[in-house]
Amino acid sequence: REIVAALPDLPVVLNGGISCFNDVTLVTERTNCHGVMVATGYLSNHQAFNSTIQSETSTELKSAVELASQYLDFAEIYPPPSYLYIQKHLRWIFRSSLQPENDPSFNASDWKDWRVKMWSFLVRPYLRSVEQFRGFLALYVQQSGNEDRVPDTILRLVSDVTFGSVKKAGKRTAREM
């Protein structure tokens, strides 16, 4: 509160350690800050920020695929400095479903489990383009068997996508440059 009061003409924005909407409310009330930045907390559990908003607007919560697809739309318009930014953000978005901590049946070394294959594929260095990351989303939908609320840009890819086709899309993109 003292910092905000001492800087009346300067907006104060807090950053770090925010993992849900309640954290935003608590920090804002305690400090009187003008805003709060959220990154990792939102990417890893974006639904924790929608509970209050959802009841006010009665909109459905986004699935991880919807959030990732929207992120890729923005990455296409505003390209990040490196594909590694996209890769890292998608890893946060899909971490809870591809590396579930609270699932006793999950074994991270079981290569028969589609989640292990997908996680391993996501961290590969040959995924370098938005097109390839869209392919990853299509693979995720295909492998998980969950086609509910999938954006059309992804759904049209689901029936034909393979790990190989996603990898080849990067070679095609590299040749076009």
mmCIF file of C-alpha atoms in Angstrom:
data_model
loop_
_atom_site.group_PDB
_atom_site.id
_atom_site.type_symbol
_atom_site.label_atom_id
_atom_site.label_comp_id
_atom_site.label_asym_id
_atom_site.label_seq_id
_atom_site.Cartn_x
_atom_site.Cartn_y
_atom_site.Cartn_z
ATOM 1 C CA ARG A 1 0.000 0.000 0.000
ATOM 2 C CA GLU A 2 2.824 2.395 0.818
ATOM 3 C CA ILE A 3 4.419 2.064 -2.621
ATOM 4 C CA VAL A 4 1.123 2.611 -4.422
ATOM 5 C CA ALA A 5 0.371 5.642 -2.215
ATOM 6 C CA ALA A 6 3.874 7.067 -2.747
ATOM 7 C CA LEU A 7 3.480 6.878 -6.542
ATOM 8 C CA PRO A 8 0.050 8.425 -7.211
ATOM 9 C CA ASP A 9 0.773 9.212 -10.873
ATOM 10 C CA LEU A 10 2.312 5.844 -11.701
ATOM 11 C CA PRO A 11 0.202 2.733 -12.223
ATOM 12 C CA VAL A 12 1.496 -0.171 -10.139
ATOM 13 C CA VAL A 13 1.093 -3.645 -11.618
ATOM 14 C CA LEU A 14 2.014 -6.708 -9.565
ATOM 15 C CA ASN A 15 3.489 -9.811 -11.135
ATOM 16 C CA GLY A 16 4.182 -13.337 -9.912
ATOM 17 C CA GLY A 17 2.640 -15.987 -7.726
ATOM 18 C CA ILE A 18 -0.928 -15.569 -8.948
ATOM 19 C CA SER A 19 -2.623 -18.919 -9.453
ATOM 20 C CA CYS A 20 -6.356 -18.170 -9.311
ATOM 21 C CA PHE A 21 -8.930 -15.393 -9.410
ATOM 22 C CA ASN A 22 -9.042 -15.267 -5.595
ATOM 23 C CA ASP A 23 -5.313 -14.424 -5.590
ATOM 24 C CA VAL A 24 -6.020 -11.478 -7.890
ATOM 25 C CA THR A 25 -8.753 -10.199 -5.580
ATOM 26 C CA LEU A 26 -6.657 -10.679 -2.445
ATOM 27 C CA VAL A 27 -3.547 -8.974 -3.846
ATOM 28 C CA THR A 28 -5.553 -6.084 -5.281
ATOM 29 C CA GLU A 29 -7.366 -5.488 -1.983
ATOM 30 C CA ARG A 30 -4.189 -5.716 0.128
ATOM 31 C CA THR A 31 -2.028 -3.462 -2.023
ATOM 32 C CA ASN A 32 -4.430 -1.164 -3.903
ATOM 33 C CA CYS A 33 -2.408 -1.941 -7.028
ATOM 34 C CA HIS A 34 -3.845 -0.961 -10.382
ATOM 35 C CA GLY A 35 -3.439 -4.344 -12.019
ATOM 36 C CA VAL A 36 -2.053 -7.853 -11.782
ATOM 37 C CA MET A 37 -0.114 -9.783 -14.436
ATOM 38 C CA VAL A 38 -0.657 -13.506 -14.704
ATOM 39 C CA ALA A 39 1.221 -15.967 -16.906
ATOM 40 C CA THR A 40 2.116 -19.425 -15.650
ATOM 41 C CA GLY A 41 -0.858 -19.636 -13.292
ATOM 42 C CA TYR A 42 -3.254 -18.871 -16.131
ATOM 43 C CA LEU A 43 -1.640 -21.189 -18.651
ATOM 44 C CA SER A 44 -1.471 -24.120 -16.258
ATOM 45 C CA ASN A 45 -5.003 -23.700 -14.889
ATOM 46 C CA HIS A 46 -6.898 -21.067 -16.854
ATOM 47 C CA GLN A 47 -10.244 -22.259 -15.506
ATOM 48 C CA ALA A 48 -9.277 -21.057 -12.021
ATOM 49 C CA PHE A 49 -9.566 -17.512 -13.365
ATOM 50 C CA ASN A 50 -12.999 -17.941 -14.945
ATOM 51 C CA SER A 51 -15.157 -19.113 -12.048
ATOM 52 C CA THR A 52 -16.374 -15.653 -11.059
ATOM 53 C CA ILE A 53 -16.511 -14.323 -14.599
ATOM 54 C CA GLN A 54 -18.434 -17.372 -15.828
ATOM 55 C CA SER A 55 -21.330 -16.813 -13.424
ATOM 56 C CA GLU A 56 -21.580 -13.158 -14.487
ATOM 57 C CA THR A 57 -21.492 -13.725 -18.247
ATOM 58 C CA SER A 58 -22.759 -17.324 -18.442
ATOM 59 C CA THR A 59 -20.139 -18.270 -21.015
ATOM 60 C CA GLU A 60 -18.587 -21.701 -21.111
ATOM 61 C CA LEU A 61 -15.039 -22.243 -19.911
ATOM 62 C CA LYS A 62 -12.447 -22.824 -22.603
ATOM 63 C CA SER A 63 -10.894 -26.254 -22.957
ATOM 64 C CA ALA A 64 -7.113 -26.560 -23.120
ATOM 65 C CA VAL A 65 -7.398 -27.101 -26.887
ATOM 66 C CA GLU A 66 -9.520 -23.963 -27.298
ATOM 67 C CA LEU A 67 -7.074 -21.908 -25.218
ATOM 68 C CA ALA A 68 -4.079 -23.279 -27.134
ATOM 69 C CA SER A 69 -5.784 -22.680 -30.477
ATOM 70 C CA GLN A 70 -6.552 -19.093 -29.540
ATOM 71 C CA TYR A 71 -2.937 -18.687 -28.377
ATOM 72 C CA LEU A 72 -1.711 -19.968 -31.766
ATOM 73 C CA ASP A 73 -4.010 -17.506 -33.552
ATOM 74 C CA PHE A 74 -2.270 -14.696 -31.671
ATOM 75 C CA ALA A 75 1.168 -16.224 -32.274
ATOM 76 C CA GLU A 76 0.425 -16.166 -35.981
ATOM 77 C CA ILE A 77 -0.527 -12.482 -35.899
ATOM 78 C CA TYR A 78 2.209 -11.481 -33.429
ATOM 79 C CA PRO A 79 5.039 -13.988 -33.926
ATOM 80 C CA PRO A 80 7.176 -14.560 -30.841
ATOM 81 C CA PRO A 81 10.971 -14.183 -31.140
ATOM 82 C CA SER A 82 11.395 -17.967 -31.173
ATOM 83 C CA TYR A 83 9.296 -21.121 -31.526
ATOM 84 C CA LEU A 84 10.523 -21.981 -28.030
ATOM 85 C CA TYR A 85 8.044 -19.460 -26.592
ATOM 86 C CA ILE A 86 5.157 -21.316 -28.218
ATOM 87 C CA GLN A 87 6.512 -24.667 -27.113
ATOM 88 C CA LYS A 88 6.917 -23.519 -23.521
ATOM 89 C CA HIS A 89 3.429 -21.995 -23.356
ATOM 90 C CA LEU A 90 1.821 -25.118 -24.809
ATOM 91 C CA ARG A 91 3.702 -27.220 -22.268
ATOM 92 C CA TRP A 92 2.111 -25.169 -19.480
ATOM 93 C CA ILE A 93 -1.332 -25.419 -21.056
ATOM 94 C CA PHE A 94 -1.170 -29.217 -21.480
ATOM 95 C CA ARG A 95 0.966 -30.191 -18.471
ATOM 96 C CA SER A 96 -1.951 -31.171 -16.240
ATOM 97 C CA SER A 97 -3.508 -33.448 -18.862
ATOM 98 C CA LEU A 98 -0.303 -34.933 -20.310
ATOM 99 C CA GLN A 99 1.553 -35.303 -17.004
ATOM 100 C CA PRO A 100 -1.218 -35.753 -14.435
ATOM 101 C CA GLU A 101 0.135 -35.626 -10.891
ATOM 102 C CA ASN A 102 -2.997 -36.954 -9.209
ATOM 103 C CA ASP A 103 -3.599 -39.989 -11.427
ATOM 104 C CA PRO A 104 -2.181 -43.097 -9.735
ATOM 105 C CA SER A 105 -2.523 -45.084 -12.965
ATOM 106 C CA PHE A 106 -0.272 -42.669 -14.885
ATOM 107 C CA ASN A 107 3.288 -43.877 -15.469
ATOM 108 C CA ALA A 108 5.528 -41.314 -17.195
ATOM 109 C CA SER A 109 7.761 -44.082 -18.568
ATOM 110 C CA ASP A 110 4.928 -46.084 -20.155
ATOM 111 C CA TRP A 111 5.311 -45.378 -23.882
ATOM 112 C CA LYS A 112 2.014 -47.139 -24.613
ATOM 113 C CA ASP A 113 0.212 -44.271 -22.884
ATOM 114 C CA TRP A 114 -0.796 -41.632 -25.461
ATOM 115 C CA ARG A 115 -0.050 -38.861 -22.933
ATOM 116 C CA VAL A 116 3.599 -39.894 -22.645
ATOM 117 C CA LYS A 117 3.941 -39.919 -26.444
ATOM 118 C CA MET A 118 2.295 -36.513 -26.778
ATOM 119 C CA TRP A 119 4.427 -34.910 -24.051
ATOM 120 C CA SER A 120 7.584 -36.282 -25.580
ATOM 121 C CA PHE A 121 6.516 -35.065 -29.023
ATOM 122 C CA LEU A 122 5.708 -31.572 -27.730
ATOM 123 C CA VAL A 123 9.227 -31.026 -26.410
ATOM 124 C CA ARG A 124 10.961 -32.053 -29.659
ATOM 125 C CA PRO A 125 13.116 -29.398 -31.332
ATOM 126 C CA TYR A 126 11.657 -30.045 -34.787
ATOM 127 C CA LEU A 127 8.356 -28.420 -33.817
ATOM 128 C CA ARG A 128 9.110 -24.906 -35.051
ATOM 129 C CA SER A 129 6.034 -23.425 -36.732
ATOM 130 C CA VAL A 130 2.482 -22.450 -35.860
ATOM 131 C CA GLU A 131 1.334 -24.967 -38.483
ATOM 132 C CA GLN A 132 3.155 -27.762 -36.663
ATOM 133 C CA PHE A 133 1.778 -26.705 -33.295
ATOM 134 C CA ARG A 134 -1.745 -26.723 -34.774
ATOM 135 C CA GLY A 135 -0.938 -30.252 -35.914
ATOM 136 C CA PHE A 136 0.047 -31.065 -32.340
ATOM 137 C CA LEU A 137 -3.375 -29.843 -31.174
ATOM 138 C CA ALA A 138 -5.063 -32.043 -33.783
ATOM 139 C CA LEU A 139 -2.991 -35.010 -32.587
ATOM 140 C CA TYR A 140 -3.998 -34.233 -29.011
ATOM 141 C CA VAL A 141 -7.690 -34.272 -29.969
ATOM 142 C CA GLN A 142 -7.224 -37.465 -31.979
ATOM 143 C CA GLN A 143 -5.240 -39.288 -29.284
ATOM 144 C CA SER A 144 -7.442 -38.170 -26.388
ATOM 145 C CA GLY A 145 -10.649 -39.000 -28.267
ATOM 146 C CA ASN A 146 -12.184 -35.762 -27.000
ATOM 147 C CA GLU A 147 -13.676 -33.813 -29.881
ATOM 148 C CA ASP A 148 -15.975 -31.638 -27.769
ATOM 149 C CA ARG A 149 -15.614 -27.896 -28.334
ATOM 150 C CA VAL A 150 -12.690 -28.168 -30.741
ATOM 151 C CA PRO A 151 -12.102 -25.106 -32.951
ATOM 152 C CA ASP A 152 -12.738 -25.666 -36.670
ATOM 153 C CA THR A 153 -9.107 -24.788 -37.493
ATOM 154 C CA ILE A 154 -8.065 -27.859 -35.511
ATOM 155 C CA LEU A 155 -11.014 -30.179 -36.116
ATOM 156 C CA ARG A 156 -10.463 -30.202 -39.890
ATOM 157 C CA LEU A 157 -6.955 -31.623 -39.287
ATOM 158 C CA VAL A 158 -7.909 -34.396 -36.846
ATOM 159 C CA SER A 159 -8.871 -37.171 -39.261
ATOM 160 C CA ASP A 160 -5.661 -37.062 -41.320
ATOM 161 C CA VAL A 161 -3.004 -35.968 -38.829
ATOM 162 C CA THR A 162 -0.118 -38.246 -37.827
ATOM 163 C CA PHE A 163 3.064 -37.683 -35.874
ATOM 164 C CA GLY A 164 4.921 -37.927 -39.185
ATOM 165 C CA SER A 165 2.727 -35.367 -40.946
ATOM 166 C CA VAL A 166 3.291 -32.844 -38.167
ATOM 167 C CA LYS A 167 7.046 -33.405 -38.320
ATOM 168 C CA LYS A 168 7.055 -33.101 -42.148
ATOM 169 C CA ALA A 169 5.108 -29.831 -41.956
ATOM 170 C CA GLY A 170 8.228 -28.328 -40.393
ATOM 171 C CA LYS A 171 10.429 -29.480 -43.259
ATOM 172 C CA ARG A 172 7.985 -27.965 -45.714
ATOM 173 C CA THR A 173 7.989 -24.673 -43.772
ATOM 174 C CA ALA A 174 11.807 -24.593 -43.620
ATOM 175 C CA ARG A 175 12.090 -25.090 -47.409
ATOM 176 C CA GLU A 176 9.607 -22.287 -48.089
ATOM 177 C CA MET A 177 11.746 -19.782 -46.181
#
